[in-house]
């Protein structure tokens, strides 16, 4: 099925799915504390022979306020699950990143154990009983086996010969002009680089001169002394072997430390496994990444993005004997408008498979290596990830989630048929609670674009009652909502709310033009999409009370929450998370100031009027909605000062507002933050909206 036919099947104004109907014993919806009981499958790795699938299972250790990850195994017979999955690694250790040797005899994984500095371990899988995990001498990074199994490649940062091992190494830039009188008394930073912080790190980054680069190493598969193959001034990424095991391909950016560059310029490189200088595979504009060699070794497939904001495509080229590409290359997704992920070759080298977002779904797609139409391999209103195929392509495994189902493992034929769910880690919780499925809704905006959204009804929905509604807005803006499990949505549904979540212009999964339609118009163009989506929902669902509407979002969604409450009077309560209120101050404190330089056409002094015109703080005097402001103290993507400016402005104006500051947390609190804090956040969102849209609204109605 091609893209057009898939989209053509989704043009109905509303497509309703079957609601999950409460059964005996199910008397409640999803509570914030139910998050502690969720299990998530990921990092799927199919054995080459197709008889075993390794995967990770992540759970929450509530008492320790942490997540725990283990590797599990599912046996297959004739491509179907055989018996129950079983735990492979110790429940007392953290384990991840399973990978198979070419013959399937060994499984590698990462695990930090005790004081052992080497976190790369191996297990024998070709024996009746799995023995103890062991190291292979010389392997000090995630292994990449050569196709003939004779060598293992990996990347790591070599130790600098002049490194002093001090925790303060790189705190003072080598090119600093100012002098330090007493290094023992000065424990601050001297910064001369533009890139000195990154979200997700608990501290500032050392000076680039002190940061080593990941280099490529090779070691015999039986172990031994590793040989360093590269010594470039850039990180080595996306390593893959040539089919003849004589060369290795990788991606690298010679100018990665040039903080003034505005366009991506990652190249593909090839180096001999015996040593020697690395050479460019092809000299092409833009970024080339994720190289994969065909099984017969004659062709190379990779992903290309010609410039920032351009479409990403899959290219295929013939390979010469030295590993470089010839002049003949083909863009095999030239007429396909979606964005492909890393590719995999079929065993016969005739087709290429990858995963991609299509609207609210994520599925596997395939095309002929020679070019032609793209076909969708998997179907359904859900999102797939971590697709892994057997060597012959006859069997594939992947993790999948939908609106009412957390991530589980699935197995199917190589063509997507005869799919079977292989795990059921979340079934016990599902039997105790009621989860409402989503109903798809679409509407058309003024320029003719069709916008997609979804409605989740309140648990215990009664058509004779009126309910409040919360509009949820995703981050990005170039990400997307869709058919996956969102705990926040079900917490609100359980509390008695309709939940509307949408993919306005600017969202991914609808083509490049749709994704970048909002450049220079954040809050102006997309505002229409949210408000007309509300109108379409109110027209379709008379049970929604138009006087009890809430709005909530994080990152870009936090910006839009601030913007909508400052430029409309539609909302009676708001929750803004990791938000932006002032683009000028955001630009000077974020770790990604290049975002607005690209999206707004320049830095603040080049687009001063636009930065101020698109800043919610410019209109804060119009806000009337009580607002909960949630922010993380180590958020370097949208730093704290934007939350403080918004909160202080609201409080000065007498608008009900609370500021919740989460310690030890970065921009990703709602996804990967400490479990205790993440669950606390869910409860604060729930209780804020309950207070202002249910309790207080009910008191006003009663007084009337």
XYZ file of C-alpha atoms in Angstrom:
704
model
C 0.000 0.000 0.000
C 1.516 3.374 -0.913
C 1.261 6.629 1.038
C -1.605 7.999 -1.021
C -3.806 4.970 -0.513
C -3.118 4.950 3.218
C -4.031 8.616 3.524
C -7.032 8.109 1.283
C -8.361 5.532 3.693
C -8.242 8.089 6.506
C -10.298 10.940 5.092
C -13.470 10.374 7.058
C -14.220 13.213 9.438
C -14.475 10.849 12.377
C -13.451 7.231 12.737
C -14.554 5.768 16.047
C -12.812 2.811 17.583
C -14.384 0.382 20.028
C -14.316 1.730 23.558
C -12.899 -0.432 26.299
C -16.028 -1.348 28.211
C -15.749 -1.880 31.974
C -16.118 -5.501 33.015
C -16.636 -7.139 36.378
C -13.891 -6.006 38.763
C -13.018 -2.913 36.718
C -14.289 0.078 38.652
C -11.633 2.729 38.144
C -9.452 4.345 35.552
C -5.693 4.807 35.394
C -4.310 6.474 38.546
C -0.964 8.307 38.720
C 0.494 5.568 40.937
C -0.346 2.935 38.302
C 2.704 4.262 36.464
C 4.823 2.288 38.929
C 3.328 -0.945 37.570
C 3.960 -0.353 33.872
C 6.417 -2.541 31.959
C 7.920 -1.491 28.646
C 9.565 -3.678 26.012
C 12.389 -2.286 23.881
C 15.746 -2.908 22.152
C 14.485 -5.901 20.175
C 17.222 -8.098 18.651
C 16.311 -11.112 16.502
C 18.873 -13.946 16.385
C 20.278 -14.455 12.857
C 18.629 -17.888 12.614
C 15.231 -16.504 13.657
C 14.758 -18.936 16.549
C 15.357 -16.504 19.450
C 14.439 -12.902 20.164
C 16.321 -10.909 22.792
C 14.690 -7.771 24.158
C 14.743 -5.515 27.185
C 12.001 -5.105 29.772
C 11.981 -1.894 31.785
C 10.071 -1.753 35.068
C 9.944 0.705 37.957
C 11.537 -0.102 41.307
C 9.221 2.163 43.248
C 10.872 1.850 46.656
C 14.248 2.822 45.173
C 12.833 5.610 42.958
C 14.494 4.215 39.835
C 13.895 2.172 36.696
C 15.204 -1.344 36.269
C 16.073 -2.931 32.924
C 16.717 -6.605 32.142
C 17.215 -8.692 29.018
C 14.628 -11.364 28.255
C 14.428 -14.093 25.618
C 11.491 -15.381 23.559
C 11.959 -18.698 21.753
C 10.467 -19.129 18.291
C 9.551 -22.226 16.298
C 8.760 -21.782 12.619
C 8.533 -18.062 13.260
C 5.948 -18.376 16.045
C 6.448 -17.877 19.812
C 7.215 -21.136 21.603
C 6.598 -21.104 25.337
C 6.700 -18.101 27.633
C 9.455 -15.494 27.493
C 12.089 -15.821 30.192
C 14.546 -13.535 31.950
C 18.116 -13.948 30.696
C 20.120 -11.513 32.826
C 20.273 -11.211 36.587
C 17.366 -9.361 38.247
C 19.919 -7.727 40.559
C 21.801 -6.030 37.696
C 20.938 -3.438 35.057
C 21.323 -4.860 31.538
C 20.643 -3.437 28.076
C 21.682 -3.282 24.396
C 21.488 -6.959 23.362
C 23.292 -7.835 20.109
C 23.987 -11.189 18.411
C 27.150 -12.546 16.854
C 26.755 -13.528 13.156
C 26.445 -17.239 14.025
C 24.084 -16.598 16.954
C 26.467 -18.320 19.376
C 27.062 -15.203 21.488
C 24.848 -12.453 22.799
C 26.511 -9.232 23.920
C 24.978 -6.731 26.298
C 25.866 -3.737 28.457
C 25.830 -3.921 32.232
C 27.673 -1.914 34.853
C 28.658 -4.449 37.500
C 30.468 -3.507 40.678
C 33.771 -1.738 40.166
C 34.429 -3.390 36.807
C 35.290 -0.552 34.375
C 34.255 -2.645 31.344
C 30.472 -2.723 30.905
C 30.466 -4.937 27.756
C 29.557 -8.559 28.532
C 28.912 -11.727 26.552
C 26.818 -14.869 27.077
C 27.081 -18.161 25.211
C 23.733 -18.976 23.606
C 24.694 -22.152 21.710
C 24.719 -24.383 24.790
C 21.902 -26.131 26.620
C 22.311 -23.872 29.646
C 23.447 -20.267 29.673
C 26.584 -19.883 31.759
C 28.152 -16.889 33.442
C 28.621 -13.632 31.585
C 32.193 -12.931 30.526
C 34.373 -10.322 28.840
C 36.212 -10.720 25.561
C 39.662 -9.264 26.071
C 40.101 -5.987 24.228
C 36.415 -5.292 23.593
C 35.557 -2.040 25.371
C 32.501 -0.811 23.494
C 29.265 -2.017 21.899
C 30.455 -4.804 19.543
C 29.995 -4.850 15.772
C 30.973 -8.295 14.478
C 32.463 -8.671 11.028
C 30.238 -10.787 8.740
C 32.757 -13.650 8.808
C 32.829 -13.526 12.618
C 36.602 -13.105 12.794
C 36.752 -9.595 14.267
C 34.822 -7.231 16.486
C 34.711 -3.483 15.934
C 33.698 -0.942 18.554
C 34.059 2.743 19.330
C 35.333 4.448 22.443
C 37.113 7.617 23.492
C 40.853 6.938 23.838
C 42.475 8.237 26.972
C 44.319 11.460 26.276
C 48.032 11.083 27.058
C 48.069 14.396 28.931
C 44.805 13.882 30.837
C 45.242 14.446 34.551
C 42.078 12.578 35.570
C 40.841 15.558 37.559
C 37.099 16.063 37.861
C 37.781 19.694 36.955
C 39.511 18.859 33.692
C 38.261 21.203 30.992
C 36.693 23.644 33.446
C 39.066 26.378 32.280
C 39.265 26.896 28.515
C 42.756 26.531 27.106
C 42.383 29.747 25.105
C 41.113 31.829 28.040
C 42.701 35.288 28.241
C 42.075 35.809 31.943
C 44.466 34.184 34.416
C 43.867 32.030 37.465
C 45.927 33.126 40.448
C 45.423 29.982 42.506
C 43.927 26.870 40.820
C 43.274 25.317 44.235
C 41.109 28.241 45.295
C 39.208 28.731 42.045
C 36.580 26.032 41.431
C 34.515 27.911 38.856
C 34.394 27.784 35.066
C 36.079 29.848 32.384
C 34.118 29.422 29.145
C 35.075 30.506 25.629
C 32.972 27.982 23.643
C 29.415 28.495 22.421
C 28.541 24.929 23.416
C 29.044 24.646 27.118
C 25.847 22.927 28.240
C 23.544 20.157 27.079
C 20.178 19.085 28.400
C 20.283 15.758 30.204
C 23.648 16.472 31.813
C 23.770 17.420 35.475
C 26.646 19.841 35.008
C 28.155 22.134 32.409
C 30.260 20.605 29.656
C 34.051 20.750 29.761
C 35.853 22.842 27.174
C 35.903 21.104 23.750
C 39.698 20.909 23.927
C 39.347 18.513 26.860
C 36.756 16.270 25.225
C 38.079 13.220 23.463
C 36.493 11.933 20.260
C 35.041 8.451 19.795
C 37.398 6.461 17.605
C 37.076 3.102 15.859
C 38.849 0.014 17.186
C 39.063 -3.606 15.997
C 39.955 -6.719 17.990
C 40.018 -10.455 17.061
C 36.714 -12.083 17.979
C 38.456 -14.485 20.357
C 39.954 -11.506 22.164
C 43.298 -9.793 22.202
C 44.830 -6.377 21.895
C 42.626 -3.859 20.110
C 43.871 -1.840 17.148
C 42.830 1.800 16.742
C 41.779 2.414 13.144
C 40.839 6.107 13.232
C 42.396 9.185 14.788
C 40.164 11.879 13.388
C 39.092 15.137 15.041
C 35.452 14.004 15.134
C 33.285 11.274 16.638
C 32.854 8.003 14.758
C 29.189 6.926 14.510
C 26.973 4.396 12.685
C 29.682 1.763 12.202
C 28.951 -1.099 9.783
C 31.121 -3.738 8.117
C 31.591 -4.409 4.427
C 30.211 -7.788 3.371
C 33.751 -9.120 2.757
C 34.868 -8.120 6.279
C 37.771 -6.105 4.816
C 36.401 -2.568 5.269
C 34.295 -0.641 7.749
C 31.958 2.228 6.984
C 31.009 4.946 9.420
C 29.531 8.448 9.649
C 31.486 11.445 10.880
C 31.429 15.229 10.778
C 34.789 16.958 10.345
C 33.260 20.259 11.430
C 31.293 19.032 14.438
C 33.071 21.490 16.761
C 32.279 24.485 14.556
C 29.538 26.079 16.632
C 29.001 28.824 14.046
C 27.975 26.449 11.277
C 24.244 26.432 10.518
C 23.940 23.505 8.087
C 24.603 19.799 8.800
C 27.583 18.238 7.030
C 28.008 14.621 8.135
C 29.915 12.457 5.649
C 30.242 8.717 5.139
C 33.736 7.278 5.493
C 35.436 3.944 4.813
C 38.575 2.526 6.402
C 40.417 -0.761 5.928
C 40.144 -3.251 8.785
C 43.904 -3.715 8.424
C 44.547 -0.028 9.087
C 45.335 3.035 7.012
C 43.699 6.380 6.370
C 39.930 6.779 6.301
C 38.467 8.014 3.006
C 35.190 9.667 2.172
C 32.774 7.250 0.558
C 31.192 10.058 -1.440
C 31.398 13.826 -1.347
C 27.796 15.012 -1.151
C 26.129 18.093 0.363
C 24.209 17.847 3.599
C 24.271 14.938 6.020
C 24.754 11.281 5.176
C 24.217 8.733 7.932
C 23.231 5.144 8.828
C 25.180 3.311 6.071
C 24.306 -0.371 5.473
C 26.015 -2.678 2.950
C 23.993 -5.129 0.856
C 24.531 -8.842 1.643
C 26.512 -9.385 -1.556
C 28.688 -6.353 -0.823
C 28.063 -4.555 -4.111
C 25.833 -1.701 -2.895
C 25.543 0.742 -0.049
C 22.295 2.223 1.291
C 22.167 5.256 3.573
C 20.042 8.223 4.658
C 20.621 11.709 3.232
C 19.313 15.099 4.348
C 20.539 17.790 1.973
C 20.025 20.721 4.358
C 18.326 21.555 7.633
C 14.568 21.244 7.243
C 14.820 19.307 3.966
C 13.334 15.885 3.317
C 15.331 12.827 4.334
C 15.686 10.159 1.651
C 17.141 6.676 1.208
C 19.956 6.513 -1.337
C 21.575 3.432 -2.863
C 24.899 3.382 -4.719
C 27.216 0.816 -6.269
C 30.394 0.135 -4.307
C 33.848 -0.029 -5.833
C 36.500 -2.506 -4.645
C 38.045 0.168 -2.417
C 34.726 0.770 -0.622
C 33.926 4.103 -2.250
C 30.810 4.709 -4.292
C 30.695 5.096 -8.032
C 28.896 7.801 -9.941
C 25.615 5.891 -10.213
C 23.382 6.408 -7.167
C 19.611 6.285 -6.784
C 17.222 8.119 -4.482
C 14.755 5.290 -3.867
C 12.318 7.435 -1.823
C 12.335 10.533 -4.058
C 8.555 10.491 -4.551
C 7.726 9.338 -1.018
C 6.946 12.318 1.304
C 7.565 10.752 4.718
C 10.802 10.499 6.705
C 12.531 7.091 6.775
C 14.526 5.675 9.649
C 17.681 3.514 9.406
C 17.354 0.819 6.728
C 17.847 -2.954 6.592
C 18.593 -5.053 3.499
C 16.682 -8.188 2.596
C 18.726 -11.402 2.429
C 18.631 -11.427 -1.377
C 19.556 -7.759 -1.613
C 16.461 -6.911 -3.641
C 14.561 -4.815 -1.099
C 15.182 -2.343 1.704
C 13.047 -2.012 4.857
C 12.776 0.813 7.400
C 10.436 2.285 9.964
C 8.654 5.640 9.603
C 5.897 7.750 11.095
C 2.690 8.068 9.055
C 0.197 10.373 10.700
C -0.417 9.086 14.218
C 1.136 5.689 13.494
C 4.650 4.294 13.077
C 5.065 1.351 10.705
C 7.519 -0.641 8.622
C 7.943 0.291 4.957
C 9.738 -1.382 2.061
C 10.912 -0.603 -1.459
C 12.969 -2.242 -4.175
C 16.677 -1.440 -3.959
C 16.526 -0.395 -7.600
C 13.785 2.147 -6.864
C 10.045 2.177 -7.375
C 6.992 2.578 -5.161
C 7.153 2.331 -1.386
C 4.917 -0.251 0.279
C 3.664 -0.266 3.849
C 4.497 -3.607 5.491
C 2.672 -3.406 8.826
C -0.792 -1.982 9.516
C -3.029 -0.799 12.323
C -3.560 2.192 14.580
C -0.399 1.790 16.635
C 3.293 2.628 16.750
C 6.094 0.145 16.114
C 9.725 0.488 17.111
C 12.970 -1.518 17.235
C 12.174 -3.597 14.146
C 14.548 -6.577 13.818
C 14.630 -9.259 11.100
C 16.140 -12.722 10.895
C 19.056 -13.194 8.498
C 16.803 -14.629 5.788
C 14.105 -12.006 6.372
C 11.445 -14.663 6.950
C 10.665 -13.527 10.511
C 10.615 -10.133 12.158
C 10.088 -8.929 15.702
C 9.306 -5.482 17.054
C 7.902 -3.625 20.026
C 4.486 -2.006 19.592
C 2.075 0.174 21.526
C -1.368 1.682 20.976
C -3.656 4.043 22.860
C -4.701 1.505 25.504
C -1.662 -0.810 25.461
C 1.825 -0.141 26.821
C 4.732 -1.473 24.757
C 4.854 -5.254 24.224
C 6.788 -7.624 21.938
C 5.271 -8.843 18.648
C 6.446 -11.396 16.084
C 5.338 -11.647 12.443
C 6.323 -13.051 9.064
C 8.756 -10.987 7.078
C 5.895 -9.579 4.994
C 4.015 -8.446 8.116
C 1.458 -11.250 8.050
C 0.485 -13.681 10.822
C 1.411 -11.295 13.596
C 1.383 -12.654 17.170
C 1.747 -10.762 20.443
C 4.545 -12.548 22.296
C 4.495 -10.826 25.702
C 1.792 -9.710 28.120
C 3.665 -7.942 30.913
C 0.885 -5.370 31.414
C -2.120 -7.683 31.345
C -2.511 -7.899 35.127
C -2.855 -4.126 35.404
C -5.170 -3.984 32.396
C -7.580 -6.392 34.090
C -7.951 -4.031 37.055
C -8.621 -0.758 35.293
C -10.737 0.780 32.567
C -8.935 2.514 29.698
C -10.909 4.439 27.096
C -9.774 4.066 23.498
C -9.264 7.042 21.178
C -11.642 8.291 18.509
C -10.016 9.917 15.492
C -11.235 13.312 14.347
C -10.088 15.489 11.435
C -10.860 19.034 10.349
C -9.800 21.389 7.592
C -8.159 24.767 8.211
C -8.267 27.882 6.069
C -5.404 26.982 3.698
C -7.006 23.597 2.962
C -4.720 21.534 5.191
C -6.353 18.631 6.977
C -5.445 18.374 10.655
C -5.708 15.156 12.632
C -6.542 14.685 16.286
C -7.927 12.170 18.762
C -10.511 12.215 21.535
C -10.425 10.096 24.687
C -13.699 10.145 26.608
C -13.969 10.145 30.410
C -14.051 6.783 32.152
C -17.691 5.970 32.892
C -18.850 8.283 30.116
C -22.589 9.033 30.224
C -24.089 10.696 27.132
C -26.549 12.543 29.349
C -23.882 14.480 31.263
C -21.598 17.459 30.559
C -17.852 17.060 31.016
C -14.800 19.335 31.009
C -12.132 18.887 28.349
C -8.348 19.271 28.373
C -6.507 20.085 25.127
C -3.034 18.452 25.167
C -0.256 19.886 22.968
C 2.885 17.938 22.042
C 6.470 19.200 22.043
C 8.749 19.848 19.121
C 6.938 21.248 17.252
C 8.362 18.739 14.763
C 7.259 15.667 16.705
C 3.746 14.239 16.870
C 1.091 12.590 18.973
C -0.550 9.410 17.826
C -1.648 5.908 18.608
C 0.528 5.088 21.594
C 0.013 4.790 25.335
C 0.145 8.134 27.184
C -0.295 7.813 30.982
C -1.207 11.507 31.321
C -4.186 11.140 28.979
C -5.579 8.183 30.909
C -5.049 9.901 34.271
C -7.184 12.797 33.025
C -9.779 10.457 31.511
C -10.050 8.644 34.835
C -10.556 11.984 36.592
C -13.595 12.789 34.454
C -12.180 14.722 31.492
C -12.461 14.508 27.753
C -8.918 14.652 26.370
C -8.262 16.154 22.928
C -4.772 15.751 21.476
C -3.847 16.941 18.012
C -1.116 17.100 15.368
C -1.249 20.690 14.083
C 0.802 22.034 11.215
C 4.417 21.709 12.272
C 3.959 18.049 13.279
C 5.967 15.176 11.791
C 4.431 12.315 9.835
C 2.444 14.290 7.266
C 5.122 15.293 4.786
C 7.892 17.880 4.801
C 5.733 20.847 3.734
C 3.270 20.227 6.586
C 6.095 19.731 9.095
C 7.802 23.036 8.330
C 4.710 25.129 7.555
C 5.091 27.027 10.836
C 8.564 28.495 10.200
C 8.435 32.117 11.275
C 4.811 31.711 12.392
C 4.907 29.809 15.689
C 1.688 30.573 17.534
C 0.188 32.439 14.580
C -0.395 29.726 11.994
C -0.801 26.776 14.397
C -3.162 28.696 16.716
C -5.855 28.235 14.077
C -5.362 24.476 14.111
C -5.971 24.190 17.853
C -8.974 26.508 17.979
C -10.710 24.986 14.955
C -9.969 21.563 16.436
C -11.773 22.632 19.584
C -14.703 23.848 17.502
C -14.856 20.535 15.601
C -14.792 18.626 18.896
C -17.537 20.728 20.456
C -19.683 20.239 17.366
C -19.193 16.492 17.436
C -19.489 15.994 21.205
C -22.301 18.016 22.795
C -21.307 16.436 26.118
C -18.222 18.699 26.263
C -18.846 21.823 28.342
C -17.417 24.832 26.404
C -17.139 26.784 29.664
C -14.809 24.197 31.210
C -11.884 23.887 28.819
C -8.294 23.364 29.927
C -5.032 23.394 27.997
C -1.729 21.721 28.766
C 1.553 20.921 27.059
C 5.310 20.692 27.445
C 8.225 22.324 25.599
C 6.667 23.628 22.354
C 3.386 22.507 23.957
C 4.233 24.688 26.953
C 4.932 27.621 24.659
C 1.572 27.085 22.921
C -0.198 26.756 26.278
C 1.187 30.157 27.275
C 0.393 31.583 23.833
C -3.207 30.340 23.731
C -4.038 31.576 27.223
C -2.503 34.966 26.337
C -4.242 35.358 22.972
C -7.655 33.751 23.563
C -10.193 33.535 26.367
C -11.262 29.980 25.537
C -9.570 28.274 28.495
C -10.528 28.244 32.162
C -7.347 26.540 33.436
C -3.868 25.711 32.156
C -0.828 23.596 32.995
C 2.379 24.678 31.258
C 5.449 22.437 31.481
C 9.084 23.159 30.480
C 7.679 26.113 28.587
C 8.959 29.153 26.710
C 7.595 32.604 27.534
C 10.289 34.951 26.184
C 12.150 33.977 23.013
C 14.934 36.529 23.496
C 15.939 35.267 26.933
C 15.358 31.660 25.840
C 17.812 32.114 22.939
C 20.528 33.316 25.315
C 20.169 30.466 27.804
C 19.076 27.341 25.871
C 21.476 24.629 24.694
C 19.912 24.796 21.189
C 19.717 28.482 20.197
C 20.101 27.386 16.576
C 16.469 26.224 16.699
C 15.031 29.728 16.509
C 17.845 30.949 14.250
C 16.494 28.421 11.752
C 12.786 28.659 12.568
C 12.657 32.470 12.936
C 15.202 33.384 10.260
C 18.012 34.682 12.438
C 19.260 35.616 15.897
C 17.309 38.057 18.105
C 19.168 41.148 16.854
C 18.398 40.087 13.275
C 14.715 39.376 13.910
C 14.052 41.491 16.996
C 10.437 42.284 16.143
C 9.611 38.656 15.358
C 11.165 37.315 18.584
C 9.143 39.778 20.620
C 5.977 39.384 18.575
C 6.054 35.585 19.012
C 6.823 35.723 22.752
C 3.842 34.946 25.020
C 5.261 37.336 27.624
C 4.394 40.184 25.224
C 0.696 39.464 25.837
C 0.733 38.131 29.402
C -1.586 40.920 30.578
C -4.424 39.137 28.738
C -4.142 35.847 30.662
C -7.073 35.006 32.927
C -6.687 31.205 33.183
C -5.362 29.868 36.502
C -2.011 28.348 35.540
C 0.175 25.647 37.034
C 3.797 26.155 35.934
C 5.946 22.991 35.993
C 9.685 23.113 35.334
C 12.870 21.125 35.939
C 15.829 22.756 37.630
C 18.373 21.129 35.283
C 16.436 21.821 32.104
C 18.953 23.312 29.667
C 16.657 22.984 26.647
C 14.040 25.406 27.992
C 15.765 26.878 31.040
C 14.048 27.823 34.270
C 14.001 31.589 33.734
C 11.129 31.296 31.240
C 8.979 29.553 33.842
C 9.924 32.154 36.435
C 9.047 35.061 34.143
C 5.651 33.560 33.343
C 4.867 32.647 36.952
C 5.920 36.029 38.368
C 3.916 37.918 35.735
C 0.777 35.933 36.549
C 1.197 36.337 40.313
C 1.780 40.088 39.994
C -1.495 40.305 38.080
C -3.403 38.294 40.682
C -3.957 35.245 38.458
C -4.066 31.982 40.469
C -0.697 30.345 39.776
C 1.685 27.812 41.267
C 5.296 27.121 40.290
C 6.526 23.547 40.808
C 10.310 23.162 40.523
C 11.575 19.602 40.208
C 15.152 18.976 41.388
C 17.619 16.602 39.686
C 15.470 16.793 36.552
C 16.064 17.780 32.938
C 13.822 18.561 29.961
C 12.776 14.906 29.800
C 11.159 14.700 33.247
C 7.778 13.560 31.886
C 9.403 10.651 30.023
C 12.592 9.636 31.831
C 12.578 11.572 35.089
C 12.828 10.007 38.528
C 9.691 7.882 39.009
C 8.653 9.609 42.236
C 8.866 13.021 40.596
C 7.191 11.851 37.375
C 4.239 10.409 39.287
C 4.041 13.526 41.449
C 3.802 15.559 38.223
C 0.888 13.412 37.019
C -0.985 14.036 40.257
C -0.364 17.790 40.180
C -1.724 18.050 36.636
C -4.758 15.968 37.605
C -5.492 17.857 40.816
C -5.052 21.305 39.218
C -7.586 20.604 36.501
C -9.964 18.846 38.916
C -9.883 21.873 41.205
C -10.518 24.528 38.554
C -12.631 22.637 36.005
C -14.652 20.307 38.236
C -14.620 21.307 41.932
C -14.585 25.088 41.561
C -16.842 25.022 38.506
C -19.305 22.880 40.435
C -19.263 25.294 43.362
C -19.992 28.225 41.045
C -22.862 26.326 39.437
C -24.312 25.405 42.837
C -24.146 29.027 44.022
C -25.977 30.144 40.923
